[in-house]
Short mmCIF file of C-alpha atoms in Angstrom, two decimals:
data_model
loop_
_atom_site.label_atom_id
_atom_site.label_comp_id
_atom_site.label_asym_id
_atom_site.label_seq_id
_atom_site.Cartn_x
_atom_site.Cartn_y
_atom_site.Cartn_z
CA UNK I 1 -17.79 -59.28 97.55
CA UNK I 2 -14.56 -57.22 97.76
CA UNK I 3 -13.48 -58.86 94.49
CA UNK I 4 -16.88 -57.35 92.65
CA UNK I 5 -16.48 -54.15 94.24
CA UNK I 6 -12.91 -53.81 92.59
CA UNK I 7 -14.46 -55.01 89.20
CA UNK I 8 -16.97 -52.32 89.46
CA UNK I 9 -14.64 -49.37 90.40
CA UNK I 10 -12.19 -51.04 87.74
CA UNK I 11 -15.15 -50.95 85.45
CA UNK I 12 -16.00 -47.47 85.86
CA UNK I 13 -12.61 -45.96 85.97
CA UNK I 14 -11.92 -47.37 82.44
CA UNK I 15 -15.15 -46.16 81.19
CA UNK I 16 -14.41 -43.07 82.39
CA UNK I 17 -10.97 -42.54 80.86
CA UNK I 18 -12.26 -44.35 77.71
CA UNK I 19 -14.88 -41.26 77.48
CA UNK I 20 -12.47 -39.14 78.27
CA UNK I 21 -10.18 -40.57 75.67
CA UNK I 22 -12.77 -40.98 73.05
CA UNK I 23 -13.66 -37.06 73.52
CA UNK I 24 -10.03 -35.92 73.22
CA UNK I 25 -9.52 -38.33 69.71
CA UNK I 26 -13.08 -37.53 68.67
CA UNK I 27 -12.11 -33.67 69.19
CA UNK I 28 -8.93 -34.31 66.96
CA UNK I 29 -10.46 -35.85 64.87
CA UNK I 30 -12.90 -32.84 64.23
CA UNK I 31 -10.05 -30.71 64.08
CA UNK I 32 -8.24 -32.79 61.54
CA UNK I 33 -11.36 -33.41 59.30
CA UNK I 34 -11.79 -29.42 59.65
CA UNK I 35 -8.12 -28.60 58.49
CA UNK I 36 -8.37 -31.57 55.66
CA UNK I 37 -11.87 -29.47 54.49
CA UNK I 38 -10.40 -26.21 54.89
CA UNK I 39 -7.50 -27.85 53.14
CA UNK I 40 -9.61 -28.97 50.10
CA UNK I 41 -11.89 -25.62 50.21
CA UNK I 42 -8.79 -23.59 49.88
CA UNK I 43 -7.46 -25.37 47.02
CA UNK I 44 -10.41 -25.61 44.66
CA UNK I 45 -10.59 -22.01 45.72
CA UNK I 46 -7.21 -21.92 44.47
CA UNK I 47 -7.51 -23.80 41.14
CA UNK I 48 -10.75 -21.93 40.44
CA UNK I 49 -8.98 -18.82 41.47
CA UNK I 50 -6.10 -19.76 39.03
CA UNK I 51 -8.15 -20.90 36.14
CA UNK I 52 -10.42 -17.71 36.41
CA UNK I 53 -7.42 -15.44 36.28
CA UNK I 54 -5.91 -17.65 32.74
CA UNK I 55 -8.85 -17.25 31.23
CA UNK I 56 -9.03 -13.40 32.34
CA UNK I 57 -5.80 -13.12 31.48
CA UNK I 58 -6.50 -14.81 27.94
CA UNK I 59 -9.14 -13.07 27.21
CA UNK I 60 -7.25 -9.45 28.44
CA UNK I 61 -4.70 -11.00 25.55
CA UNK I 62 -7.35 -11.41 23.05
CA UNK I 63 -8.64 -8.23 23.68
CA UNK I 64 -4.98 -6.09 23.82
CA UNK I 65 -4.08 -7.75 20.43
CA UNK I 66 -7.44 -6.60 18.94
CA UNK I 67 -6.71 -3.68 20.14
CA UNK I 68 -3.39 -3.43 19.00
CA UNK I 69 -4.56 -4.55 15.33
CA UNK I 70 -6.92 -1.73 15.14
CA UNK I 71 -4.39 0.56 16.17
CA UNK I 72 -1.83 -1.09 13.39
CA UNK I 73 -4.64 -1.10 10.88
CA UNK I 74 -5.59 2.57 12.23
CA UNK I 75 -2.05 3.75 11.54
CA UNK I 76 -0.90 1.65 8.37
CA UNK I 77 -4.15 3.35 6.58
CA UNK I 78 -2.92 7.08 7.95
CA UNK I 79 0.35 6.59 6.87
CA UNK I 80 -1.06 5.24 3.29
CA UNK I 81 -3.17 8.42 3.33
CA UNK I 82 -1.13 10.61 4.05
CA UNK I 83 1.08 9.64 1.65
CA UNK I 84 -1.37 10.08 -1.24
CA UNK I 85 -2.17 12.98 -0.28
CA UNK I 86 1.55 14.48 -0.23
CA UNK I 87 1.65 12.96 -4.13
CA UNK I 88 -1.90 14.60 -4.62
CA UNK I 89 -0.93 18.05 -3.25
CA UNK I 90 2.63 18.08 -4.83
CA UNK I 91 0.69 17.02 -8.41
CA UNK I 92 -1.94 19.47 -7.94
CA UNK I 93 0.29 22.52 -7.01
CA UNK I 94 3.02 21.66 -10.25
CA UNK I 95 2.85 24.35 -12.61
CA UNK I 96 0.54 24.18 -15.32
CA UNK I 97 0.27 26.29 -18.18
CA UNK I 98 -2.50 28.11 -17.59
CA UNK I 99 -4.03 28.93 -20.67
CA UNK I 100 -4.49 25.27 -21.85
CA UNK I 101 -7.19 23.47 -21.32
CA UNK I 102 -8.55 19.88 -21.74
CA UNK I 103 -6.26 19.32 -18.98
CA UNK I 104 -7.21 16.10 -16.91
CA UNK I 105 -6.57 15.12 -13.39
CA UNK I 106 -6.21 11.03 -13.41
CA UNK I 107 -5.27 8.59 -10.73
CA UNK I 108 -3.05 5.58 -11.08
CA UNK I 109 -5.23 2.20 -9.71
CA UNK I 110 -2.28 -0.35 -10.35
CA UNK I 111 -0.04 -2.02 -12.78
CA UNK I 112 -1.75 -3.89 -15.50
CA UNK I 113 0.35 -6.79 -15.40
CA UNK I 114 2.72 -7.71 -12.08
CA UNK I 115 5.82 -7.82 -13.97
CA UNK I 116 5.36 -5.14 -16.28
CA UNK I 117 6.14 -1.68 -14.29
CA UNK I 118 5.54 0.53 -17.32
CA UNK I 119 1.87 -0.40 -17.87
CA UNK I 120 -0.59 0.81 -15.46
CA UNK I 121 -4.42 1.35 -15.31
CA UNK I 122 -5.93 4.73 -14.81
CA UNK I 123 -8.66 6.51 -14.00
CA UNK I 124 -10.71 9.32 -14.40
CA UNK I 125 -13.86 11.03 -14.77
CA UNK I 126 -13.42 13.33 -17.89
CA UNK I 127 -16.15 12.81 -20.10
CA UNK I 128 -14.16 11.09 -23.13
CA UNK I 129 -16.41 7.69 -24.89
CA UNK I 130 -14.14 5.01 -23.81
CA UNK I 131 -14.70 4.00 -27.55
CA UNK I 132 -12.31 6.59 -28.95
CA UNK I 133 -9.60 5.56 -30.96
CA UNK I 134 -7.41 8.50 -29.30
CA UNK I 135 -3.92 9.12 -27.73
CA UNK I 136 -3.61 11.26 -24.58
CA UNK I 137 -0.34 12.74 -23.30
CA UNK I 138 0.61 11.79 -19.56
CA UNK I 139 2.61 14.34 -17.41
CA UNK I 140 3.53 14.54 -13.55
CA UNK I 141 5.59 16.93 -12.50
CA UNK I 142 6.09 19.32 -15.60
CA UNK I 143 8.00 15.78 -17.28
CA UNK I 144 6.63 13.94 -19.91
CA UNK I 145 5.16 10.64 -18.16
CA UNK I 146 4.28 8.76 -21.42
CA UNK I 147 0.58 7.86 -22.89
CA UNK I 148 -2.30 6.59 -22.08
CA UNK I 149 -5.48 5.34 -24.48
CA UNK I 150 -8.41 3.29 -23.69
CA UNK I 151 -8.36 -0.29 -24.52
CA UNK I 152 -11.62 -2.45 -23.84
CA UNK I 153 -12.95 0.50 -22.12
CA UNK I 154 -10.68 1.08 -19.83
CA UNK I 155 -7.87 3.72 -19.71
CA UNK I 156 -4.56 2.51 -19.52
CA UNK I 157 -0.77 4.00 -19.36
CA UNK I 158 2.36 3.22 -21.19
CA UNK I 159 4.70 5.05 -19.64
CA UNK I 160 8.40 5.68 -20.97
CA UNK I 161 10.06 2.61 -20.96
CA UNK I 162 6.76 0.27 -23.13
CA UNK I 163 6.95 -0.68 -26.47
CA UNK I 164 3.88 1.14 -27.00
CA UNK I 165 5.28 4.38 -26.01
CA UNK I 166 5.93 6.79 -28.66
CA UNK I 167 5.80 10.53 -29.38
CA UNK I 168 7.27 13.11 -31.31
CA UNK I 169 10.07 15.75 -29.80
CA UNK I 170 12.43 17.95 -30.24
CA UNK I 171 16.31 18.19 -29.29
CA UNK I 172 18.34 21.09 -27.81
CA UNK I 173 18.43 24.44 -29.07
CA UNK I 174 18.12 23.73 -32.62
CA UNK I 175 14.92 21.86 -32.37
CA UNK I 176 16.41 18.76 -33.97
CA UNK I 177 13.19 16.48 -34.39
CA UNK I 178 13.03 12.66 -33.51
CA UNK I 179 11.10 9.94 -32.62
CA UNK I 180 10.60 9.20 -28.43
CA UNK I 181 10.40 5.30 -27.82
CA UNK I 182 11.81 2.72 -25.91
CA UNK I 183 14.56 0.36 -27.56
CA UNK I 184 14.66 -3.57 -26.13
CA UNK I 185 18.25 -3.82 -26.25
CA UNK I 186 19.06 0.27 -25.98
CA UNK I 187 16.73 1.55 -23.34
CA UNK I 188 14.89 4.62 -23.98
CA UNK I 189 16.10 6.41 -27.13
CA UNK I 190 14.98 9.59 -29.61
CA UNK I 191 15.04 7.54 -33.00
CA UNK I 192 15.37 8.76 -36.41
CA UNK I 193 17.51 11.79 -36.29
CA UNK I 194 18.50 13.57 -38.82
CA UNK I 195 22.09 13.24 -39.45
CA UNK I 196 22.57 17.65 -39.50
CA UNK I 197 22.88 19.30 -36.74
CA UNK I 198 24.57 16.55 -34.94
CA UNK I 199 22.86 15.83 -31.61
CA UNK I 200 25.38 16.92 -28.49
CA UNK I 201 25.71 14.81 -25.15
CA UNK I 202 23.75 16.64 -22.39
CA UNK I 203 21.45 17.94 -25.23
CA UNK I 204 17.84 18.52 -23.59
CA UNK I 205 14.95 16.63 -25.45
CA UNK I 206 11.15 18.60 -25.27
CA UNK I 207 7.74 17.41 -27.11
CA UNK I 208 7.13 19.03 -30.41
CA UNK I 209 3.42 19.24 -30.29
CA UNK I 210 3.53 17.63 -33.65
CA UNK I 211 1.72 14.59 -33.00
CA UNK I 212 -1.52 15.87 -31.09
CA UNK I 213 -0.26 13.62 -28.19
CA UNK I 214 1.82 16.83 -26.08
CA UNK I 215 1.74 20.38 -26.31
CA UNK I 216 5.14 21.32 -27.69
CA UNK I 217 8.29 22.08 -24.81
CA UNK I 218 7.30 19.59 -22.23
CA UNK I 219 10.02 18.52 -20.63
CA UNK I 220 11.25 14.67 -21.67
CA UNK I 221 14.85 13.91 -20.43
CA UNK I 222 18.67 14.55 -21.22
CA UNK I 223 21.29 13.24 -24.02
CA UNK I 224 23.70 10.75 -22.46
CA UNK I 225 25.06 9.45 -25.89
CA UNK I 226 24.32 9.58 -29.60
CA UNK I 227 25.01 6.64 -31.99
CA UNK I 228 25.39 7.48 -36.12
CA UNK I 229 23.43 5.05 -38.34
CA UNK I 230 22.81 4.76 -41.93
CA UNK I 231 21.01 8.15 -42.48
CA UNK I 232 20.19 9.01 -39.13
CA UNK I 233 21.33 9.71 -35.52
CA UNK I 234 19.92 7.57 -32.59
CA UNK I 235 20.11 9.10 -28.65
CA UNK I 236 20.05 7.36 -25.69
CA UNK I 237 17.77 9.75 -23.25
CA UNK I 238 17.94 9.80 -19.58
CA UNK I 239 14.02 10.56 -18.75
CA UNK I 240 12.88 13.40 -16.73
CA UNK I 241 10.82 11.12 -15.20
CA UNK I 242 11.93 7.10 -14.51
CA UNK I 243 9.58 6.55 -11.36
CA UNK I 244 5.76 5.74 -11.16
CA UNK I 245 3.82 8.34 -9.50
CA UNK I 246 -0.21 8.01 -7.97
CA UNK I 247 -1.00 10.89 -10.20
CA UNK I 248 -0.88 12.19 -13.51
CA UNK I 249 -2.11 15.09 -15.76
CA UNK I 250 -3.94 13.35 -18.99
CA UNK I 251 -3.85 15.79 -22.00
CA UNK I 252 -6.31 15.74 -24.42
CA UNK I 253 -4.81 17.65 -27.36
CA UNK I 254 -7.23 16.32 -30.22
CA UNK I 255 -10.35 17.87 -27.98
CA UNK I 256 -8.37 20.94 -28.05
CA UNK I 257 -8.16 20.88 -31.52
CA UNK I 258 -11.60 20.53 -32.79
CA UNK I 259 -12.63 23.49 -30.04
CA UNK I 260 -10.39 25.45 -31.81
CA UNK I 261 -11.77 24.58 -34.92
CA UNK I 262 -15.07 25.29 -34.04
CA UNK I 263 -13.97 28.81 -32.64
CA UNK I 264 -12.91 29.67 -36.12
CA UNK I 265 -15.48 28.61 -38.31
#
């Protein structure tokens, strides 16, 4: 009997402390499954967090280098601007003779071939038929820029320095008359001098107005050395004008010409 009674308080005592045991491990348990939650919330929180701000941050990116290609395309097309317009205003306020007209403003587009910096296309809105068998006198700056006539409708340059640009002037102060025209092996040369006067170094070379291309004294360039053929004298010019501009003046002599014509019949 005493034996059963120790069995039963044995029993009981190691039930209780197995509750008691079970709480306490059940309890840590709960904590730990808690922290290992917690745990796993906070680092999908974390990735999520850290994926949100990449693609935040990507698309900030994105958005500051749009912006920043605006602002480049903003201020490359200023700066293009504004330099046309300093060539515009610096063509329009060159001095012009005043009483001549048939004067035309015209606009260089681009070169007509990429490796041919004396050719360029032009254009304007003077009423001319593009048909015309005509050449026009180009000047910028108060310098003789070269020619310009249309060719399959369109209105193109030849500025000093082409084949295909050629004009009559007039050198130094005794009005010496030649041939302007550019030279393959030379450069740009007055051809077919007369041998008397002799043409002097530094001598300054003007259009005659002979041709109907210029009005006469327009400025062309400057002697830098004179070569004697067989019956003739041959200058090598330094042009007035050796760069190409955005704008020119287009001068329409033959125009002129049949106006003044007209006038006196």
């Amino acid at each position: 009997m005493k034996k059963v009674f120790l069995w039963i308080v044995f029993i009981a005592v190691t039930l209780f402390v197995s509750t008691k045991i079970s709480k306490e491990i059940h309890s840590e348990v709960l904590r730990l499954s808690s922290a290992i939650k917690i745990g796993i919330l906070n680092i999908n929180n974390n990735i999520i967090n850290t994926i949100t701000r990449h693609f935040q941050q990507a698309e900030q990116i994105k958005y500051l280098n749009n912006e920043l290609r605006d602002k480049q395309q903003i201020e490359y097309f200023f700066n293009a601007l504004n330099v046309e317009y300093k060539e515009l205003l610096e063509s329009v306020s060159s001095r012009l003779p005043i009483d001549l007209p048939n004067i035309h403003f015209v606009r260089n587009i681009s070169y007509v071939d990429m490796n041919n910096y004396a050719k360029i296309w032009l254009q304007s809105d003077f009423d001319k038929k593009p048909d015309d068998k005509l050449i026009f006198g180009l000047i910028h700056n108060n310098a003789v820029a070269g020619i310009a006539k249309f060719e399959n409708h369109r209105l193109i340059g030849y500025l000093n320095g082409d084949e295909k640009c050629t004009y009559s002037t007039v050198i130094g102060e005794n009005k010496i008359p030649g041939i302007a025209k550019y030279d393959a092996n030379k450069g740009f040369i007055v051809d077919y001098i007369p041998l008397f006067p002799p043409v002097q170094i530094g001598d300054i070379v003007y259009t005659s107005g002979y041709d109907n291309i210029f009005y006469p004294e327009i400025l062309v360039g400057e002697v830098q050395s004179v070569e004697y053929r067989q019956g003739y004298q041959v200058a090598l010019i330094k042009p007035a004008l050796d760069k190409v501009a955005r704008f020119y003046w287009l001068i329409d002599i033959q125009n002129y010409d049949i106006e003044i014509g007209n006038e006196d019949s």
